[in-house]
Coordinates of C-alpha atoms in Angstrom, one line a residue:
M1 CA -3.1 -10.9 -26.4
S2 CA -4.1 -11.6 -22.1
A3 CA -4.7 -9.1 -19.6
L4 CA -2.3 -9.3 -16.7
F5 CA -4.0 -6.1 -15.2
L6 CA -6.5 -3.5 -16.3
D7 CA -7.6 -0.5 -13.7
P8 CA -11.5 -0.3 -14.7
D9 CA -11.8 2.6 -11.8
Y10 CA -9.8 4.8 -13.2
T11 CA -11.0 8.5 -12.7
G12 CA -7.7 11.0 -12.7
G13 CA -3.9 10.2 -12.2
L14 CA -2.6 7.9 -13.5
S15 CA -4.0 4.6 -14.9
C16 CA -1.8 1.3 -15.6
T17 CA -2.3 -1.2 -17.9
L18 CA -0.3 -4.9 -18.3
T19 CA -0.8 -7.2 -21.0
R20 CA 1.1 -10.1 -22.9
P21 CA 1.0 -9.7 -26.9
S22 CA 3.7 -12.8 -27.1
P23 CA 4.5 -14.9 -24.8
G24 CA 7.7 -13.1 -22.7
V25 CA 6.9 -9.4 -23.9
T26 CA 4.7 -7.4 -21.1
V27 CA 3.1 -4.2 -22.1
V28 CA 2.5 -1.4 -19.6
T29 CA 0.2 1.3 -20.9
V30 CA 0.4 4.2 -19.2
V31 CA -2.2 6.9 -19.0
G32 CA -2.5 10.0 -17.3
E33 CA 1.1 11.9 -16.3
V34 CA 3.1 10.5 -13.9
D35 CA 4.5 13.3 -11.1
T36 CA 6.2 13.1 -7.6
S37 CA 2.5 12.0 -6.6
T38 CA 2.0 8.7 -9.6
M39 CA 5.3 7.9 -9.8
P40 CA 5.4 5.2 -6.7
R41 CA 2.6 3.5 -8.8
L42 CA 3.7 3.7 -11.6
A43 CA 7.3 1.9 -10.0
D44 CA 5.0 -0.4 -8.4
V45 CA 3.6 -1.9 -11.5
L46 CA 7.1 -1.9 -13.3
G47 CA 8.3 -3.8 -10.4
D48 CA 4.9 -6.0 -11.6
A49 CA 6.3 -7.0 -14.6
S50 CA 9.7 -7.5 -14.7
A51 CA 8.4 -10.3 -12.2
V52 CA 6.7 -11.3 -15.4
T53 CA 8.9 -11.1 -17.4
D54 CA 12.6 -9.2 -17.9
R55 CA 11.8 -8.3 -21.9
V56 CA 9.1 -4.8 -20.9
I57 CA 7.4 -2.5 -23.0
L58 CA 6.1 0.8 -21.9
D59 CA 3.7 2.8 -23.7
L60 CA 4.5 6.1 -23.0
S61 CA 2.2 7.2 -25.6
R62 CA -1.1 8.4 -23.5
V63 CA 1.4 9.7 -21.3
G64 CA 0.8 14.1 -20.8
F65 CA 3.8 15.1 -18.4
L66 CA 6.6 12.8 -17.4
S67 CA 8.4 14.0 -14.1
C68 CA 11.5 14.0 -13.5
S69 CA 11.8 11.6 -10.6
A70 CA 10.3 9.3 -13.7
L71 CA 12.9 9.6 -15.7
R72 CA 15.5 8.4 -12.6
V73 CA 12.5 5.0 -12.6
L74 CA 13.2 4.2 -16.0
H75 CA 16.4 4.7 -15.2
Q76 CA 16.1 2.0 -12.7
T77 CA 14.4 0.1 -14.7
Q78 CA 16.5 -0.5 -17.4
E79 CA 19.3 -1.4 -15.2
R80 CA 17.3 -4.0 -14.2
I81 CA 15.3 -5.9 -17.0
S82 CA 15.1 -5.3 -21.4
L83 CA 12.9 -1.2 -21.0
V84 CA 11.6 -0.3 -24.1
V85 CA 9.9 2.7 -24.3
V86 CA 7.1 4.1 -27.0
A87 CA 6.5 8.1 -26.8
A88 CA 4.2 9.5 -29.3
G89 CA 3.4 13.1 -29.9
R90 CA 5.6 15.9 -29.0
V91 CA 6.2 16.3 -24.6
I92 CA 7.4 12.4 -23.9
P93 CA 9.8 12.5 -27.1
R94 CA 10.9 16.3 -26.4
T95 CA 11.1 14.9 -23.0
L96 CA 13.2 11.7 -22.8
A97 CA 15.9 14.5 -25.8
V98 CA 16.2 17.1 -23.4
T99 CA 17.0 14.9 -20.7
G100 CA 19.3 12.5 -22.4
M101 CA 16.9 9.6 -21.5
D102 CA 16.6 9.2 -25.7
G103 CA 20.1 7.8 -25.5
L104 CA 19.9 5.5 -22.9
L105 CA 16.4 4.6 -23.2
E106 CA 15.6 2.0 -27.0
V107 CA 12.6 4.3 -28.1
Y108 CA 10.1 3.3 -30.7
P109 CA 7.3 5.7 -31.9
D110 CA 4.6 3.5 -31.8
L111 CA 3.6 0.1 -29.8
A112 CA 3.5 -2.0 -33.2
T113 CA 7.6 -0.9 -33.9
A114 CA 8.2 -1.4 -30.5
I115 CA 6.0 -5.7 -30.5
A116 CA 8.2 -6.1 -33.6
A117 CA 11.2 -5.2 -32.1
R118 CA 10.9 -7.5 -29.6
R119 CA 9.6 -9.8 -31.2
R120 CA 12.8 -9.8 -33.4
R121 CA 15.7 -9.9 -31.0
P122 CA 16.7 -12.2 -28.3
T123 CA 16.7 -11.0 -24.7
S124 CA 20.0 -9.2 -23.7
A125 CA 22.1 -8.7 -20.5
P126 CA 21.1 -4.6 -19.7

């Protein structure tokens, strides 16, 4: 797995790491809370990832809060590229379910399952 971008200076807020577990698949791992102040960073990182590949796995398993503006970013990204979301724990899956985003996004409970699904299925038009 090669790292495309690491955030070694993470001291709070939002940290994002881009890795490539296999050719054509980019994983964006997010740590922290995605609110109105950190959402632009997530949008920028997803934009960077979509410049590298049209198959992105967004790992939100270490995110404690996801704002409505972040959900909008996910929806907009999903309209441009093949986006898969990893939502573990209780907070993020519940947020996705309550807002109906779980029906719009491809959601997996862990990163290994999401990566395996991406490898099995070729890129499809969003």
